[in-house]
Short mmCIF file of C-alpha atoms and ligand atoms in Angstrom, two decimals:
data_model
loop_
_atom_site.label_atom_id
_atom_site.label_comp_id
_atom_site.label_asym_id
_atom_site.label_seq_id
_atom_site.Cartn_x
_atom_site.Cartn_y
_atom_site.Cartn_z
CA UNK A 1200 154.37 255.43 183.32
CA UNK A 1201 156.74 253.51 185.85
CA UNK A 1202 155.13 251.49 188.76
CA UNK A 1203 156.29 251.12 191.86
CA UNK A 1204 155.55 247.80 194.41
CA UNK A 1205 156.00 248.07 197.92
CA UNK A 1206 155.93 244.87 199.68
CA UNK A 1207 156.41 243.00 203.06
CA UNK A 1208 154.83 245.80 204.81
CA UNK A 1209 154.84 245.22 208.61
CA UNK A 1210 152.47 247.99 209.80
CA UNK A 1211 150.21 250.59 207.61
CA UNK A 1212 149.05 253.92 209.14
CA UNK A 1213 146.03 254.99 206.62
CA UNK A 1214 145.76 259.11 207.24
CA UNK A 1215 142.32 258.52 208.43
CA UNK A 1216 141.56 258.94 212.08
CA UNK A 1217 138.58 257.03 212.04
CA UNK A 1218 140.07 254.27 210.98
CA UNK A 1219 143.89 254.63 211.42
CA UNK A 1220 145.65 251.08 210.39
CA UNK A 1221 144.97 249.12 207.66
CA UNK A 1222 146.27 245.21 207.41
CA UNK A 1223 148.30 245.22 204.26
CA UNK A 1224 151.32 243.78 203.39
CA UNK A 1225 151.73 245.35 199.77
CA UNK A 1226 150.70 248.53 198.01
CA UNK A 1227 151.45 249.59 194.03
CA UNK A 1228 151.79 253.03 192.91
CA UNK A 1229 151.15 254.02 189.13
CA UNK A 1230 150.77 257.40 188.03
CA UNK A 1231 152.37 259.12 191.00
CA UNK A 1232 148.94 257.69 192.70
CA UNK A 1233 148.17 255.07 194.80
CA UNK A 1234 146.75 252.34 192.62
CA UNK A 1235 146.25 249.32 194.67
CA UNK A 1236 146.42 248.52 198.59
CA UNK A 1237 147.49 245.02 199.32
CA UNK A 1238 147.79 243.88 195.12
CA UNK A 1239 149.52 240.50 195.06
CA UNK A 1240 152.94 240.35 195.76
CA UNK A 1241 154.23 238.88 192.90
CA UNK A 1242 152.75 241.90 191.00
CA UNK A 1243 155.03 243.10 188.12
CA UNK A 1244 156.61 246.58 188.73
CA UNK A 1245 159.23 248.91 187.17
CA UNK A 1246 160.99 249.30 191.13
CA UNK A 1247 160.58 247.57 194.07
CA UNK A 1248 160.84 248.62 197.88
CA UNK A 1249 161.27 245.60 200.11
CA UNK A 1250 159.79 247.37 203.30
CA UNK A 1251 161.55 244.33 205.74
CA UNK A 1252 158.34 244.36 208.03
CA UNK A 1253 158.63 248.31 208.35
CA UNK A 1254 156.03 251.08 208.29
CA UNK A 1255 154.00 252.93 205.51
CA UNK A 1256 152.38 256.15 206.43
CA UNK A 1257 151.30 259.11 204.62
CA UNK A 1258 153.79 262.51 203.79
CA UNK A 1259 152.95 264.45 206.56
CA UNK A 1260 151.10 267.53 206.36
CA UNK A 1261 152.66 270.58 208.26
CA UNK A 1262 149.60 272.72 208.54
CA UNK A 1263 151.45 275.99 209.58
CA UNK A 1264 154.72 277.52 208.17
CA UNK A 1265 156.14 280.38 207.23
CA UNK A 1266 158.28 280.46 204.22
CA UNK A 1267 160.02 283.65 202.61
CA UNK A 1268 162.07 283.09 199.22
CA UNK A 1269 162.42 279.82 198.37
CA UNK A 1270 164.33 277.70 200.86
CA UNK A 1271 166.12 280.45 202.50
CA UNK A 1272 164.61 281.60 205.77
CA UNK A 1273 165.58 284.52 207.36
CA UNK A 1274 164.17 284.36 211.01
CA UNK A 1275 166.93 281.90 211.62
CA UNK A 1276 169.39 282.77 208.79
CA UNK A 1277 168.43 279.25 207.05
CA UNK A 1278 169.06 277.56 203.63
CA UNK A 1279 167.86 274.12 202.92
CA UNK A 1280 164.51 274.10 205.68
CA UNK A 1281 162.61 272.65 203.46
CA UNK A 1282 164.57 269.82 202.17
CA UNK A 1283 165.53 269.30 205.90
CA UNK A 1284 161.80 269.57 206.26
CA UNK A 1285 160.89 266.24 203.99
CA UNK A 1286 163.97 264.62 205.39
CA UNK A 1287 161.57 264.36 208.71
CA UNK A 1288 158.51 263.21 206.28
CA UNK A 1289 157.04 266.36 205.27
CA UNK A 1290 155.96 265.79 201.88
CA UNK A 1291 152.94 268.97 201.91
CA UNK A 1292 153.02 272.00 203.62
CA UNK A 1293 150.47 275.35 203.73
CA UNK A 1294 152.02 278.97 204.49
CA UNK A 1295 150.36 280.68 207.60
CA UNK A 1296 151.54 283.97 205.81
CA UNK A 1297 154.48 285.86 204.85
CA UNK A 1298 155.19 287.86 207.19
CA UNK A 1299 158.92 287.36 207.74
CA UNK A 1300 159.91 289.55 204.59
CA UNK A 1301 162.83 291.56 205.54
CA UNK A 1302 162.26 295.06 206.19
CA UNK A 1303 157.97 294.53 205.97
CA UNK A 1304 156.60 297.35 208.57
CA UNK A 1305 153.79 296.22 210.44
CA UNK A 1306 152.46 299.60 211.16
CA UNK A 1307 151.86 300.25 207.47
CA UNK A 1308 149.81 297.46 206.23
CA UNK A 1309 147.53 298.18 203.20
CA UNK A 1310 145.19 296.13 201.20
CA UNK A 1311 146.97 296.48 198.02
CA UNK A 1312 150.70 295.99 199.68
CA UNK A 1313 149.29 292.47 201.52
CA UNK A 1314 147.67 291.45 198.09
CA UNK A 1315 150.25 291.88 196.25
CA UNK A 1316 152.72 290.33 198.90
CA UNK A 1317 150.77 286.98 198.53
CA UNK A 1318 150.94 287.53 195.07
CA UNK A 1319 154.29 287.35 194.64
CA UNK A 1320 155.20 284.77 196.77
CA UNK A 1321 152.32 282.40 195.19
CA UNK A 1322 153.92 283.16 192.18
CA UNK A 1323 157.83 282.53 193.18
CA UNK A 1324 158.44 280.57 196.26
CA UNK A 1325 154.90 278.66 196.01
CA UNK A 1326 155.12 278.05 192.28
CA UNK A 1327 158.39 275.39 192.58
CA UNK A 1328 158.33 272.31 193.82
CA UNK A 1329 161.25 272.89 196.74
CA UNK A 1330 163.47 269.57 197.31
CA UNK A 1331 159.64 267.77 196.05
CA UNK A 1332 157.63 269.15 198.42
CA UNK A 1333 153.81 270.50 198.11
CA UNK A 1334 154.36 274.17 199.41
CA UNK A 1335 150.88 276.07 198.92
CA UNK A 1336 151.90 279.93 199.71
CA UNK A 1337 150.46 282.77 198.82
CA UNK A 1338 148.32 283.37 202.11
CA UNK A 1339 147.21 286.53 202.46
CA UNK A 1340 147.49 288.30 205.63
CA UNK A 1341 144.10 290.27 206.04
CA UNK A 1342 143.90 294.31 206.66
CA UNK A 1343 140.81 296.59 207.03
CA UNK A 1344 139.93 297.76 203.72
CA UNK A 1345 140.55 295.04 201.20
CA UNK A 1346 137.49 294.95 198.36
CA UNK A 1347 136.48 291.69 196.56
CA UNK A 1348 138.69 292.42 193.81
CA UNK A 1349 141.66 291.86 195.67
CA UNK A 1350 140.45 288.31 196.84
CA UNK A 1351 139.33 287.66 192.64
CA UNK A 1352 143.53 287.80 192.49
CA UNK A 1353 143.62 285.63 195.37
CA UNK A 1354 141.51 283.04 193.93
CA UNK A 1355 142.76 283.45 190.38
CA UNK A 1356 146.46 282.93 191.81
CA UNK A 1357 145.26 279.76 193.24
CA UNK A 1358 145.82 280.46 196.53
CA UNK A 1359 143.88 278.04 198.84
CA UNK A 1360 144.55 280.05 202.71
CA UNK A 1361 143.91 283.56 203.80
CA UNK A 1362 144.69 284.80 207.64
CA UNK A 1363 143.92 287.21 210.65
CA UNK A 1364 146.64 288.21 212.04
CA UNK A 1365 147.72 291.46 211.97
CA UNK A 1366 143.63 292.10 211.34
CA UNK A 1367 142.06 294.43 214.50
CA UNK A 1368 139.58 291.85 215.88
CA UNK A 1369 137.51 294.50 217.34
CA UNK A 1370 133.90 295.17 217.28
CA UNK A 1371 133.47 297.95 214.96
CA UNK A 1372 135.13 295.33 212.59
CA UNK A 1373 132.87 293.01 212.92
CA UNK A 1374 131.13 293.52 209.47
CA UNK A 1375 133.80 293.60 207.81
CA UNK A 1376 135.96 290.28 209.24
CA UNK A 1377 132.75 288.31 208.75
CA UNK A 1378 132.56 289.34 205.28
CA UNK A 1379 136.06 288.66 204.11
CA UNK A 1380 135.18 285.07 205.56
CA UNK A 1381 131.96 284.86 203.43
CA UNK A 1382 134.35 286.45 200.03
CA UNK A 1383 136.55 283.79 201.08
CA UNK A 1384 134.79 281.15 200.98
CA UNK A 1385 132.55 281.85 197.93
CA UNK A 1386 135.99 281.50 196.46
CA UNK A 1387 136.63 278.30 197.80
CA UNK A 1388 140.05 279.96 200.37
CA UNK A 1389 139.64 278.65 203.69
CA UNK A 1390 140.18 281.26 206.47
CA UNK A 1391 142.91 281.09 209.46
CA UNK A 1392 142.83 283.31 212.07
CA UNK A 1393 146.16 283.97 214.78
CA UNK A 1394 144.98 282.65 218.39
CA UNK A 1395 146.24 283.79 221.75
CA UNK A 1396 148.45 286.65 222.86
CA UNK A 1397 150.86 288.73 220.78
CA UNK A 1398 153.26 287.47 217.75
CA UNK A 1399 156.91 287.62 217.31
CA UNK A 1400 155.80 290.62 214.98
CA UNK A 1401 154.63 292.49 218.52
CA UNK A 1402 151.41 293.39 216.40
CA UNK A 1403 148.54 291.37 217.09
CA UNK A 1404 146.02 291.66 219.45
CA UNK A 1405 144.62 289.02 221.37
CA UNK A 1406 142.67 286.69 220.45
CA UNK A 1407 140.39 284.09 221.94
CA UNK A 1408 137.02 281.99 222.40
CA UNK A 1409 134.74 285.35 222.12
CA UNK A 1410 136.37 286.58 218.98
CA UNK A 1411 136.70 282.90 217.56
CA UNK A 1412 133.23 282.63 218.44
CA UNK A 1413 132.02 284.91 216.26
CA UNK A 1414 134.27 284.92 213.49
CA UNK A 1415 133.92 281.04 213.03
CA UNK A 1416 137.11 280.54 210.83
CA UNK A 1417 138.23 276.97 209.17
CA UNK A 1418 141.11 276.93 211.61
CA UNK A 1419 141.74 278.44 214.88
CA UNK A 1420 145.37 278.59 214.32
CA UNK A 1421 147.62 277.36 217.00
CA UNK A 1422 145.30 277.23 219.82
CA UNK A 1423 147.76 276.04 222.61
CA UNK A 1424 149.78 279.38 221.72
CA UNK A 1425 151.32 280.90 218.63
CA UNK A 1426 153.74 281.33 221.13
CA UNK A 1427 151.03 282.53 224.50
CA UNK A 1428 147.83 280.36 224.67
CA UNK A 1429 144.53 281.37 225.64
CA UNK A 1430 143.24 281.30 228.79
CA UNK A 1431 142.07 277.81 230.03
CA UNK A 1432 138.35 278.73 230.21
CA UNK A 1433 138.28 280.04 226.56
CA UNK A 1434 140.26 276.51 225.26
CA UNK A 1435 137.56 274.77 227.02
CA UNK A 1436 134.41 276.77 225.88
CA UNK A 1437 136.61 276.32 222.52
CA UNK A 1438 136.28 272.62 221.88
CA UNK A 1439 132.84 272.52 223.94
CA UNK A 1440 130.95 275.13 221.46
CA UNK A 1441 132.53 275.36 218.23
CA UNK A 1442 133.22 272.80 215.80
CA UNK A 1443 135.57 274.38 213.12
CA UNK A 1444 139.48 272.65 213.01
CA UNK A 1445 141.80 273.02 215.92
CA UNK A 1446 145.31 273.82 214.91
CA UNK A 1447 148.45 272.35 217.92
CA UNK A 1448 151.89 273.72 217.08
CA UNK A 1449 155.42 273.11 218.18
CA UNK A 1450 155.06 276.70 218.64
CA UNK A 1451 153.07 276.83 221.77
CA UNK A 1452 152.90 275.58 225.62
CA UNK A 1453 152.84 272.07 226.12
CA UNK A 1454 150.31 272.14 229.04
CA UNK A 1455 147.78 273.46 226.93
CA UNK A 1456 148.83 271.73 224.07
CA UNK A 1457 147.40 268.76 226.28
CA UNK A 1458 144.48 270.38 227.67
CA UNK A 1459 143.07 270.47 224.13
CA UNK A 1460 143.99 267.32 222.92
CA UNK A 1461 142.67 265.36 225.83
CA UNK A 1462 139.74 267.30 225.74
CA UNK A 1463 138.62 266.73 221.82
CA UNK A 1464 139.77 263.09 222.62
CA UNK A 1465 137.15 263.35 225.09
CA UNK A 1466 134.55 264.49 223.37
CA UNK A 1467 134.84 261.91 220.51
CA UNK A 1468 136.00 265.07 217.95
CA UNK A 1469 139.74 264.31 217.48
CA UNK A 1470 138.65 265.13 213.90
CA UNK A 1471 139.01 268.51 214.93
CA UNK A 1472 142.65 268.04 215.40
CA UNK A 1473 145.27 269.58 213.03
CA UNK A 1474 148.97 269.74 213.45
CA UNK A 1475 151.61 272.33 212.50
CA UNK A 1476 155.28 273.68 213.29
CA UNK A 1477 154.30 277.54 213.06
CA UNK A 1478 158.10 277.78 211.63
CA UNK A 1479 160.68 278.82 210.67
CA UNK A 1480 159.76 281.38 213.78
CA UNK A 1481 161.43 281.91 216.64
CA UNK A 1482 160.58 278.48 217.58
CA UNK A 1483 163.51 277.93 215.19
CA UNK A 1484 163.87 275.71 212.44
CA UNK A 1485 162.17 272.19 213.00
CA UNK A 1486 163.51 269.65 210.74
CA UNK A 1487 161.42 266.54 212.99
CA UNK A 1488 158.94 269.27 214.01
CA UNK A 1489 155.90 267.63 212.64
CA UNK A 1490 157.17 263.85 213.92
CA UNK A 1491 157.73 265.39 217.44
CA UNK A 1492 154.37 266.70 217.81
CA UNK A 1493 152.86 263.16 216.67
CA UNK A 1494 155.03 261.47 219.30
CA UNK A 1495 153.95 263.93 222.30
CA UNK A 1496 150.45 262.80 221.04
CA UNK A 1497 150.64 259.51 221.31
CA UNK A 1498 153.25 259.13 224.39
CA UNK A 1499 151.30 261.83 226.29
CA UNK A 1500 147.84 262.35 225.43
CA UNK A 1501 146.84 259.07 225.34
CA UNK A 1502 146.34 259.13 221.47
CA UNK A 1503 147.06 255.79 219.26
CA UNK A 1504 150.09 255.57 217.13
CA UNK A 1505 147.51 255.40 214.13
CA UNK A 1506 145.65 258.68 215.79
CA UNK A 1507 148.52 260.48 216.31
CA UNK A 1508 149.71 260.04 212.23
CA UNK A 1509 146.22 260.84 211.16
CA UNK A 1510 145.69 264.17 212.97
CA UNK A 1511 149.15 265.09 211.31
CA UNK A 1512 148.51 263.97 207.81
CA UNK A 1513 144.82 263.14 206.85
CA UNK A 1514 143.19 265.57 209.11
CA UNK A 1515 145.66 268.48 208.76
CA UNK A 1516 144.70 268.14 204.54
CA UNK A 1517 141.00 267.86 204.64
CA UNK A 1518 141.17 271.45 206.99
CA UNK A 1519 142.82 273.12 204.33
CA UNK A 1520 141.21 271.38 201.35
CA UNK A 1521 144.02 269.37 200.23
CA UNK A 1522 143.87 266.07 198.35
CA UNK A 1523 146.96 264.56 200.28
CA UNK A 1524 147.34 263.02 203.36
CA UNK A 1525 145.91 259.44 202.91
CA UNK A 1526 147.11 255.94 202.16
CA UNK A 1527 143.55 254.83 199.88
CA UNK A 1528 143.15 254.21 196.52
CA UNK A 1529 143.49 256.89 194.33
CA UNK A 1530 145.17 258.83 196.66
CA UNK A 1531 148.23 260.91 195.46
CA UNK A 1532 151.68 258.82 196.19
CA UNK A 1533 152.54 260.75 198.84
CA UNK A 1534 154.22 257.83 200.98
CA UNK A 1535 156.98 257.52 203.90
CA UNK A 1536 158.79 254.74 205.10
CA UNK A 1537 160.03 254.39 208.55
CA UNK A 1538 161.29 251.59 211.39
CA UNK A 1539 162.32 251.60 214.67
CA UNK A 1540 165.43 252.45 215.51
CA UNK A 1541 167.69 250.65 217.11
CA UNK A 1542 167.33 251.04 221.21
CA UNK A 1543 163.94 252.64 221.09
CA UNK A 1544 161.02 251.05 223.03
CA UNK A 1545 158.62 247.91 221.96
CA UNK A 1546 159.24 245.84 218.73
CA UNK A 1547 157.06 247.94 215.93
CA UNK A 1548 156.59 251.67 215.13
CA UNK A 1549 153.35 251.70 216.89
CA UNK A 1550 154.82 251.09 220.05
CA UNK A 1551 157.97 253.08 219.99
CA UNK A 1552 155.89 255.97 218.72
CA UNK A 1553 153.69 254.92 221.86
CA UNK A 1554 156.53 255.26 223.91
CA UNK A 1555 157.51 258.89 222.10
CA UNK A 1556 160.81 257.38 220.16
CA UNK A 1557 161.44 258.96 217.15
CA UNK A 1558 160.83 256.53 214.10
CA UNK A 1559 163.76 256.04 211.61
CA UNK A 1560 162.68 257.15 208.28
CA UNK A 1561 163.92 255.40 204.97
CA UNK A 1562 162.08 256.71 202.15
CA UNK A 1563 160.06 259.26 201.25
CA UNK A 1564 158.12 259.73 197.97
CA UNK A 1565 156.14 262.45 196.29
CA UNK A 1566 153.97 261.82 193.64
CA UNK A 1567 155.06 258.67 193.51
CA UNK A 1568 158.29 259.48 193.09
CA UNK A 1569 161.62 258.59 195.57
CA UNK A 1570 162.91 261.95 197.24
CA UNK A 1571 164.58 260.36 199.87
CA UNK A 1572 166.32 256.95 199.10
CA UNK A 1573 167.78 254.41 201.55
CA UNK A 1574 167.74 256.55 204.49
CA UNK A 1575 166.86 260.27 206.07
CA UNK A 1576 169.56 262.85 206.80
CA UNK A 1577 167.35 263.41 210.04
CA UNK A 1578 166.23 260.86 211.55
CA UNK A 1579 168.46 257.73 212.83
CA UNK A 1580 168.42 254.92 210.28
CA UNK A 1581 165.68 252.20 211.17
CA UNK A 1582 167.18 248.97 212.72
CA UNK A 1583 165.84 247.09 209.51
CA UNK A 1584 166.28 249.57 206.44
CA UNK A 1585 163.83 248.90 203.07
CA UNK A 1586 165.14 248.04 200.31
CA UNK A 1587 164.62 249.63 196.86
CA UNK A 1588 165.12 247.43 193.64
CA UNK A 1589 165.40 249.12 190.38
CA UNK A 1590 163.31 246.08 187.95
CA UNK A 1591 163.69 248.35 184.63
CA UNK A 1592 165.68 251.45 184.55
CA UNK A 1593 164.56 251.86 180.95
CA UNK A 1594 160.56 252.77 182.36
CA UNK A 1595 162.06 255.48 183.73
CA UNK A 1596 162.44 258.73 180.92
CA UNK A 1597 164.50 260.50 183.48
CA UNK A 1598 166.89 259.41 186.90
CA UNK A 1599 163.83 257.78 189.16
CA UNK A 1600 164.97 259.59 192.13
CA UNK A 1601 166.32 263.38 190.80
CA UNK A 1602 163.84 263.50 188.18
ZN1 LIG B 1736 152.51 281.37 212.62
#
């Protein structure tokens, strides 16, 4: 199997938030894994990237989207998001359901339609590899009624999320929501659950720190608004007595998007913290989505570069169960590369991402293999671009970078 050498790396972000940089300078991939961190430089390999002093940091891990058929999405009559998508360092990304289906009716939701809906897409949109990227799909959106047979399909199809959305969070439905979480779980799905006032859709209720409460999901989905927050009060009682994940999205307000950070920040529990886009929505179609909401965290809620890339790679993964999201040993080869950019604040990516300047990304590779070569199609170039040295085209069975 090829190898692949990075070397003269300037600054490594690590995935994990308690410990967020690591001082390297090289790192070898073999296997589509992550074999060695900081090897020798002079260590054969089949390709080279020369990172000039750049950055290394994990794919990033868009905890919340909502994909259709394939790359096409209709809420914004879009082909290509998800290739756009890894062009701003996506590599992984988990569906927060399929709702968007044209011509779906809200008002006649059954167990077996929802199922089977989740079904389908696992087995068509979430069963390709889109432009590379990790797309787990195949989240079922939860109605009264559904048995445990219908989430034995759900587990057999390999899906790995199931959400409350359209689900009435009332109290005669108590029993019921509590044990689709248990079914859930006992089948190793995590459970998401729609926070805050009404959906696009127009058909959820509310939901806040009383429901949440007592429902205790994996992730409170897009708690600063999915797009209409919670009150204030219930985000506070939120991070102050519950301890499940906390999901921010570029979907929601900005003031409470804050409020929550600051808070878990706070309270020592940033490991709380996950990140998503909640699109394609009518938020729109967010190729640097994921990078923006890792800038506002570390230009305005006081989080560290290093803290700011964890909560949106190695955090987001470990919420939904995912082996991704890291920069260790062993690690899948999920790896971007990125520099400043040419007029942006402070001399390193830490500081212009301090500063909430977009970093120029250069490469991105999944599974250890180069997606995106030389430079993004959305993001500036870095001032200093890597460099990417083919050593011996003949390790490769197939074109290194199409596959
Ligand atoms: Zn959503």
């Amino acid at each position: 199997m090829p190898t692949t050498l990075i070397t003269n790396i300037g600054e490594a972000f690590t995935g994990d938030i308690a410990k967020p940089t690591a001082e390297i300078s090289t790192l070898l991939v073999e296997n589509g894994r992550i074999a060695a961190l900081d090897p020798p430089a002079d260590t054969r390999a089949d390709m080279v990237i020369d990172a000039k002093g750049g950055a290394v940091m994990p794919g990033i891990v868009d905890g919340h989207v909502h994909p259709v058929f394939g790359e096409w999405t209709p809420t914004q009559n879009t082909i290509g998001w998800i290739r756009n998508y890894l062009h701003g360092g996506t590599t992984t990304m988990v569906s927060a359901g399929e709702l968007h289906v044209p011509g779906l009716d809200y008002n006649n939701l059954s167990p077996d339609l929802m199922t089977n809906l989740a079904l389908v897409t696992r087995a068509t949109t979430g069963r390709t590899r889109w432009s590379g990227v990790k797309l787990h799909a195949g989240t079922v959106l939860m109605v009264p009624g559904m048995t445990e047979a219908h989430f034995d399909k759900l587990a057999e199809a390999g899906s790995i999320l199931a959400k409350f959305l359209f689900y009435p969070l009332v109290e005669q439905n108590k029993d019921e929501a509590q044990r689709y979480v248990a079914w859930c779980h006992d089948r190793g799905i995590r459970v998401k659950v729609h926070t805050g006032g009404v959906s696009r859709s127009g058909a959820n209720a509310v939901c806040g720190f009383e429901t949440l409460s007592w429902l205790q999901p994996d992730v409170a989905a897009h708690v600063s608004g999915g797009p209409i927050p919670m009150s204030d009060a219930d985000l506070d009682a939120l991070v102050d007595e519950t301890a499940f994940s906390l999901e921010l999205c570029s979907s929601g307000s900005y003031r409470s998007f804050i409020r929550v950070a600051e808070r878990l920040a706070d309270a020592g529990r940033l490991d709380r913290l996950t990140l998503g886009t909640d699109t394609p929505g009518g938020t729109g179609v967010l190729a640097r989505g994921m990078l923006r909401n890792i800038l506002f965290l570390a230009s305005v809620c006081g989080l560290s570069a290093g803290q700011a890339i964890a909560v949106g790679t190695g955090n987001t993964a470990l919420a939904h169960g995912l082996d991704v999201g890291f920069l260790r040993e062993d690690a899948p080869a999920d790896i971007v590369l990125a520099g400043r950019i040419d007029g942006s604040a402070g001399s390193t990516v830490s500081e212009a991402i301090e500063h909430g300047d977009l970093p120029g990304i250069s490469n991105v590779m999944i599974d250890g293999q180069v997606r995106v070569k030389g430079r993004s199609e959305q993001t500036p170039p870095p001032a200093i671009r890597a460099e990417l040295t083919v050593e011996d085209w003949n390790a490769f069975g197939s074109c290194p970078f199409c596959g």
